[in-house]
PDB file of C-alpha atoms in Angstrom:
ATOM      1  CA  MET A   1     -48.536  52.577  91.756  1.00 41.00           C
ATOM      2  CA  ASN A   2     -49.126  55.743  93.799  1.00 41.00           C
ATOM      3  CA  ALA A   3     -48.838  59.196  92.094  1.00 41.00           C
ATOM      4  CA  ARG A   4     -45.469  60.028  93.619  1.00 39.00           C
ATOM      5  CA  CYS A   5     -43.854  56.800  92.273  1.00 41.00           C
ATOM      6  CA  ASP A   6     -45.485  57.182  88.937  1.00 42.00           C
ATOM      7  CA  VAL A   7     -44.136  60.832  88.517  1.00 36.00           C
ATOM      8  CA  LYS A   8     -40.814  59.324  89.647  1.00 40.00           C
ATOM      9  CA  SER A   9     -41.069  56.535  87.154  1.00 40.00           C
ATOM     10  CA  LYS A  10     -41.787  58.832  84.289  1.00 35.00           C
ATOM     11  CA  ARG A  11     -38.679  61.293  85.267  1.00 38.00           C
ATOM     12  CA  VAL A  12     -36.428  58.062  85.583  1.00 41.00           C
ATOM     13  CA  LEU A  13     -37.732  56.585  82.098  1.00 40.00           C
ATOM     14  CA  LEU A  14     -37.076  59.834  80.371  1.00 38.00           C
ATOM     15  CA  ASN A  15     -33.494  60.353  81.856  1.00 42.00           C
ATOM     16  CA  LEU A  16     -32.383  56.753  81.607  1.00 46.00           C
ATOM     17  CA  ALA A  17     -33.439  56.715  77.889  1.00 44.00           C
ATOM     18  CA  ALA A  18     -30.787  59.309  77.213  1.00 39.00           C
ATOM     19  CA  VAL A  19     -28.138  56.761  75.950  1.00 34.00           C
ATOM     20  CA  GLY A  20     -26.273  56.655  79.404  1.00 33.00           C
ATOM     21  CA  PHE A  21     -25.791  60.408  79.610  1.00 30.00           C
ATOM     22  CA  ALA A  22     -28.718  60.512  82.198  1.00 30.00           C
ATOM     23  CA  LEU A  23     -30.024  63.547  83.986  1.00 27.00           C
ATOM     24  CA  LEU A  24     -29.010  66.212  81.511  1.00 27.00           C
ATOM     25  CA  CYS A  25     -31.208  69.225  81.314  1.00 27.00           C
ATOM     26  CA  ILE A  26     -30.963  70.294  77.577  1.00 28.00           C
ATOM     27  CA  GLY A  27     -33.907  71.937  75.773  1.00 31.00           C
ATOM     28  CA  SER A  28     -35.101  70.753  72.572  1.00 34.00           C
ATOM     29  CA  THR A  29     -35.483  72.381  69.055  1.00 35.00           C
ATOM     30  CA  SER A  30     -38.530  72.142  66.904  1.00 37.00           C
ATOM     31  CA  SER A  31     -39.057  68.996  64.959  1.00 40.00           C
ATOM     32  CA  GLN A  32     -39.987  71.474  62.172  1.00 43.00           C
ATOM     33  CA  THR A  33     -36.179  72.683  62.113  1.00 44.00           C
ATOM     34  CA  ILE A  34     -34.419  71.715  58.904  1.00 45.00           C
ATOM     35  CA  VAL A  35     -30.922  70.451  59.506  1.00 58.00           C
ATOM     36  CA  ALA A  36     -28.786  68.312  57.479  1.00 85.00           C
ATOM     37  CA  ARG A  37     -28.255  65.006  59.163  1.00 93.00           C
ATOM     38  CA  PRO A  38     -26.228  62.085  58.807  1.00 95.00           C
ATOM     39  CA  TYR A  39     -29.015  59.581  58.663  1.00 96.00           C
ATOM     40  CA  GLN A  40     -32.319  58.986  57.458  1.00 96.00           C
ATOM     41  CA  VAL A  41     -35.188  57.288  59.577  1.00 97.00           C
ATOM     42  CA  THR A  42     -38.994  56.929  59.571  1.00 97.00           C
ATOM     43  CA  TRP A  43     -40.008  57.451  63.218  1.00 98.00           C
ATOM     44  CA  PRO A  44     -43.041  55.591  64.437  1.00 97.00           C
ATOM     45  CA  VAL A  45     -46.388  57.515  63.776  1.00 96.00           C
ATOM     46  CA  GLY A  46     -47.852  59.222  66.964  1.00 95.00           C
ATOM     47  CA  TRP A  47     -44.527  59.367  68.749  1.00 97.00           C
ATOM     48  CA  GLU A  48     -43.060  62.702  69.941  1.00 96.00           C
ATOM     49  CA  VAL A  49     -39.747  63.667  68.360  1.00 97.00           C
ATOM     50  CA  SER A  50     -37.314  66.285  69.964  1.00 97.00           C
ATOM     51  CA  TYR A  51     -33.753  67.336  68.686  1.00 96.00           C
ATOM     52  CA  LEU A  52     -31.200  67.864  71.365  1.00 94.00           C
ATOM     53  CA  PRO A  53     -27.650  68.993  71.371  1.00 90.00           C
ATOM     54  CA  SER A  54     -25.363  66.031  72.049  1.00 85.00           C
ATOM     55  CA  PRO A  55     -24.112  65.514  75.492  1.00 80.00           C
ATOM     56  CA  THR A  56     -20.730  67.290  76.622  1.00 82.00           C
ATOM     57  CA  THR A  57     -17.639  65.709  78.265  1.00 81.00           C
ATOM     58  CA  ASN A  58     -17.216  65.929  82.021  1.00 81.00           C
ATOM     59  CA  SER A  59     -14.872  68.847  81.136  1.00 88.00           C
ATOM     60  CA  GLY A  60     -17.827  70.468  79.283  1.00 88.00           C
ATOM     61  CA  LYS A  61     -16.261  70.163  75.748  1.00 87.00           C
ATOM     62  CA  SER A  62     -19.077  69.704  72.916  1.00 87.00           C
ATOM     63  CA  LEU A  63     -18.681  66.393  71.143  1.00 85.00           C
ATOM     64  CA  GLY A  64     -20.802  67.911  68.173  1.00 90.00           C
ATOM     65  CA  GLY A  65     -23.649  65.728  66.698  1.00 93.00           C
ATOM     66  CA  GLU A  66     -26.945  65.495  68.236  1.00 95.00           C
ATOM     67  CA  ARG A  67     -29.503  63.410  70.072  1.00 95.00           C
ATOM     68  CA  VAL A  68     -33.094  62.610  68.812  1.00 97.00           C
ATOM     69  CA  ARG A  69     -35.389  61.623  71.622  1.00 97.00           C
ATOM     70  CA  VAL A  70     -38.716  59.941  70.259  1.00 98.00           C
ATOM     71  CA  LEU A  71     -41.241  59.341  72.933  1.00 97.00           C
ATOM     72  CA  LEU A  72     -44.532  57.575  73.078  1.00 97.00           C
ATOM     73  CA  LYS A  73     -46.730  59.120  75.776  1.00 95.00           C
ATOM     74  CA  ALA A  74     -50.079  57.838  76.925  1.00 91.00           C
ATOM     75  CA  ASP A  75     -52.532  60.705  77.553  1.00 85.00           C
ATOM     76  CA  ASP A  76     -50.105  63.164  76.326  1.00 75.00           C
ATOM     77  CA  THR A  77     -47.971  63.028  79.514  1.00 83.00           C
ATOM     78  CA  ALA A  78     -46.939  59.395  80.815  1.00 91.00           C
ATOM     79  CA  VAL A  79     -44.153  58.151  78.638  1.00 95.00           C
ATOM     80  CA  VAL A  80     -44.594  54.482  77.835  1.00 96.00           C
ATOM     81  CA  ALA A  81     -41.691  54.006  75.419  1.00 98.00           C
ATOM     82  CA  ALA A  82     -38.539  56.019  74.471  1.00 98.00           C
ATOM     83  CA  ILE A  83     -36.169  55.666  71.398  1.00 98.00           C
ATOM     84  CA  GLU A  84     -33.122  57.886  71.307  1.00 97.00           C
ATOM     85  CA  LEU A  85     -30.723  58.167  68.317  1.00 98.00           C
ATOM     86  CA  THR A  86     -27.284  59.754  69.201  1.00 96.00           C
ATOM     87  CA  TYR A  87     -24.399  60.617  66.786  1.00 96.00           C
ATOM     88  CA  PHE A  88     -20.887  62.257  67.113  1.00 91.00           C
ATOM     89  CA  PRO A  89     -18.463  63.119  64.333  1.00 94.00           C
ATOM     90  CA  ARG A  90     -15.362  60.891  64.476  1.00 93.00           C
ATOM     91  CA  SER A  91     -12.235  62.503  65.067  1.00 89.00           C
ATOM     92  CA  ASP A  92     -10.087  59.399  65.419  1.00 92.00           C
ATOM     93  CA  ASN A  93      -8.828  59.080  61.908  1.00 90.00           C
ATOM     94  CA  GLY A  94     -10.245  55.438  61.622  1.00 89.00           C
ATOM     95  CA  ARG A  95      -8.571  54.301  64.735  1.00 94.00           C
ATOM     96  CA  ALA A  96     -11.884  53.726  66.711  1.00 94.00           C
ATOM     97  CA  SER A  97     -12.700  50.187  67.500  1.00 95.00           C
ATOM     98  CA  LEU A  98     -16.279  49.188  67.590  1.00 97.00           C
ATOM     99  CA  PRO A  99     -15.969  46.746  70.435  1.00 97.00           C
ATOM    100  CA  ASP A 100     -14.211  49.557  72.421  1.00 96.00           C
ATOM    101  CA  GLU A 101     -16.859  52.055  71.615  1.00 95.00           C
ATOM    102  CA  PHE A 102     -19.584  49.791  72.593  1.00 97.00           C
ATOM    103  CA  ASP A 103     -18.249  48.671  75.659  1.00 97.00           C
ATOM    104  CA  GLN A 104     -17.488  52.209  76.874  1.00 94.00           C
ATOM    105  CA  LEU A 105     -21.127  53.281  76.030  1.00 93.00           C
ATOM    106  CA  ARG A 106     -22.526  50.101  77.713  1.00 96.00           C
ATOM    107  CA  SER A 107     -20.630  50.719  80.612  1.00 96.00           C
ATOM    108  CA  THR A 108     -21.660  54.370  80.854  1.00 92.00           C
ATOM    109  CA  ILE A 109     -25.309  53.146  80.623  1.00 94.00           C
ATOM    110  CA  GLN A 110     -24.979  50.618  83.214  1.00 96.00           C
ATOM    111  CA  ALA A 111     -23.352  53.063  85.648  1.00 96.00           C
ATOM    112  CA  ALA A 112     -26.117  55.551  85.107  1.00 94.00           C
ATOM    113  CA  TYR A 113     -28.920  52.910  86.220  1.00 95.00           C
ATOM    114  CA  GLU A 114     -26.706  51.779  89.152  1.00 96.00           C
ATOM    115  CA  ARG A 115     -26.287  55.307  90.383  1.00 96.00           C
ATOM    116  CA  GLN A 116     -30.025  55.278  90.489  1.00 94.00           C
ATOM    117  CA  LYS A 117     -30.207  52.083  92.550  1.00 95.00           C
ATOM    118  CA  PHE A 118     -31.114  49.814  89.871  1.00 96.00           C
ATOM    119  CA  GLU A 119     -29.835  46.196  89.449  1.00 97.00           C
ATOM    120  CA  VAL A 120     -28.703  45.844  85.853  1.00 97.00           C
ATOM    121  CA  ASN A 121     -28.471  42.484  83.850  1.00 97.00           C
ATOM    122  CA  LEU A 122     -26.947  42.612  80.161  1.00 97.00           C
ATOM    123  CA  THR A 123     -27.413  40.074  77.455  1.00 97.00           C
ATOM    124  CA  PRO A 124     -24.242  39.138  75.613  1.00 97.00           C
ATOM    125  CA  ALA A 125     -23.150  41.472  72.763  1.00 98.00           C
ATOM    126  CA  GLN A 126     -24.330  40.589  69.331  1.00 98.00           C
ATOM    127  CA  LEU A 127     -23.032  41.598  65.858  1.00 98.00           C
ATOM    128  CA  LEU A 128     -25.521  42.865  63.393  1.00 96.00           C
ATOM    129  CA  ALA A 129     -26.036  45.524  60.855  1.00 96.00           C
ATOM    130  CA  ILE A 130     -28.005  48.741  61.735  1.00 97.00           C
ATOM    131  CA  GLY A 131     -28.282  51.529  59.156  1.00 96.00           C
ATOM    132  CA  GLY A 132     -25.784  49.856  56.630  1.00 97.00           C
ATOM    133  CA  GLN A 133     -23.206  49.767  59.348  1.00 97.00           C
ATOM    134  CA  SER A 134     -21.723  46.915  61.429  1.00 97.00           C
ATOM    135  CA  ALA A 135     -23.144  47.365  65.070  1.00 98.00           C
ATOM    136  CA  LEU A 136     -23.009  45.729  68.327  1.00 98.00           C
ATOM    137  CA  THR A 137     -26.175  45.344  70.381  1.00 98.00           C
ATOM    138  CA  THR A 138     -27.287  44.088  73.789  1.00 98.00           C
ATOM    139  CA  GLU A 139     -30.376  44.246  75.734  1.00 98.00           C
ATOM    140  CA  LEU A 140     -30.500  45.397  79.564  1.00 97.00           C
ATOM    141  CA  SER A 141     -32.953  44.278  82.135  1.00 97.00           C
ATOM    142  CA  VAL A 142     -33.028  46.984  84.849  1.00 97.00           C
ATOM    143  CA  VAL A 143     -34.746  46.461  88.019  1.00 97.00           C
ATOM    144  CA  SER A 144     -35.466  48.564  91.278  1.00 96.00           C
ATOM    145  CA  ASP A 145     -38.085  48.152  94.221  1.00 94.00           C
ATOM    146  CA  SER A 146     -40.460  50.222  92.346  1.00 93.00           C
ATOM    147  CA  MET A 147     -40.122  49.495  88.534  1.00 94.00           C
ATOM    148  CA  ARG A 148     -38.679  47.080  85.911  1.00 96.00           C
ATOM    149  CA  LEU A 149     -37.304  48.327  82.617  1.00 97.00           C
ATOM    150  CA  LYS A 150     -35.888  46.723  79.381  1.00 98.00           C
ATOM    151  CA  GLN A 151     -33.652  48.731  76.863  1.00 98.00           C
ATOM    152  CA  TRP A 152     -32.289  47.525  73.808  1.00 98.00           C
ATOM    153  CA  MET A 153     -28.863  49.214  72.910  1.00 98.00           C
ATOM    154  CA  GLY A 154     -26.973  49.426  69.648  1.00 98.00           C
ATOM    155  CA  VAL A 155     -23.703  51.099  68.574  1.00 98.00           C
ATOM    156  CA  ALA A 156     -22.582  51.616  65.015  1.00 98.00           C
ATOM    157  CA  LEU A 157     -19.397  53.316  63.322  1.00 95.00           C
ATOM    158  CA  SER A 158     -19.668  54.645  59.836  1.00 95.00           C
ATOM    159  CA  PRO A 159     -16.444  56.291  58.507  1.00 94.00           C
ATOM    160  CA  GLN A 160     -17.618  59.770  59.726  1.00 94.00           C
ATOM    161  CA  PHE A 161     -19.898  59.158  62.751  1.00 95.00           C
ATOM    162  CA  LEU A 162     -20.347  56.968  65.891  1.00 95.00           C
ATOM    163  CA  TYR A 163     -24.023  56.143  66.208  1.00 97.00           C
ATOM    164  CA  SER A 164     -25.907  54.992  69.517  1.00 97.00           C
ATOM    165  CA  LEU A 165     -29.652  53.782  69.271  1.00 98.00           C
ATOM    166  CA  THR A 166     -31.887  52.665  72.204  1.00 98.00           C
ATOM    167  CA  PHE A 167     -35.181  51.632  72.985  1.00 98.00           C
ATOM    168  CA  THR A 168     -36.526  51.729  76.551  1.00 97.00           C
ATOM    169  CA  ALA A 169     -40.014  50.749  77.946  1.00 97.00           C
ATOM    170  CA  SER A 170     -41.176  49.040  81.133  1.00 96.00           C
ATOM    171  CA  GLU A 171     -40.700  45.310  81.168  1.00 96.00           C
ATOM    172  CA  GLU A 172     -44.475  44.749  80.694  1.00 94.00           C
ATOM    173  CA  SER A 173     -44.746  47.262  77.597  1.00 96.00           C
ATOM    174  CA  PHE A 174     -41.330  46.497  75.844  1.00 98.00           C
ATOM    175  CA  ALA A 175     -42.717  43.580  73.862  1.00 97.00           C
ATOM    176  CA  ARG A 176     -45.788  45.665  72.940  1.00 97.00           C
ATOM    177  CA  TYR A 177     -43.799  48.710  71.423  1.00 98.00           C
ATOM    178  CA  ARG A 178     -40.832  46.669  70.182  1.00 98.00           C
ATOM    179  CA  PRO A 179     -42.309  46.333  66.683  1.00 98.00           C
ATOM    180  CA  GLN A 180     -42.734  49.968  66.131  1.00 98.00           C
ATOM    181  CA  PHE A 181     -39.196  50.322  67.194  1.00 98.00           C
ATOM    182  CA  ASP A 182     -37.909  47.590  65.109  1.00 98.00           C
ATOM    183  CA  ALA A 183     -39.918  49.180  62.187  1.00 98.00           C
ATOM    184  CA  ALA A 184     -37.850  52.550  62.750  1.00 98.00           C
ATOM    185  CA  LYS A 185     -34.684  50.666  63.273  1.00 98.00           C
ATOM    186  CA  GLN A 186     -35.081  48.869  59.972  1.00 97.00           C
ATOM    187  CA  SER A 187     -35.781  52.136  58.026  1.00 97.00           C
ATOM    188  CA  ILE A 188     -32.587  53.683  59.155  1.00 97.00           C
ATOM    189  CA  LEU A 189     -29.688  54.548  56.893  1.00 96.00           C
ATOM    190  CA  PHE A 190     -26.510  55.686  58.390  1.00 96.00           C
ATOM    191  CA  LYS A 191     -24.335  58.023  56.198  1.00 90.00           C
TER     192      LYS A 191
END
């Protein structure tokens, strides 16, 4: 892979790991900042954790919540795997449907990849528990002329929050780093 393609690959991996809200330029806060968060998790050792504001709607409205981006870097620069946890406070008075929320986020992620000229294949949705809440999950296979990515995605609803969790890596690295992601996923407790 040439240097230009490698830089492009890193940028695409970072952006597309952003739970379908790709290409947002938002600064991070220090991982030392103490904030009450509606979850508990043990992130993998050696991965870089950044806390980001949640994405805004197309009209610029803040959804509240937060994005937590957890990156594994090779040589302190090249991203080889990314985990992202996003949560939003619910304001639907219990009317939200897990399948509807899942389908909306899945469609958003798929559209973001397709805008970048990737071909996307998805596995059928599976129901399981994440963080003590019912969740729907899928895996995406994302292919372009220059790279092949895999992404695991899950969406859960607690009474107060909607949670989205993703794990993204190149196709050849996905299985290698999946156990570290799975350990973090198993440690999650959503409130």
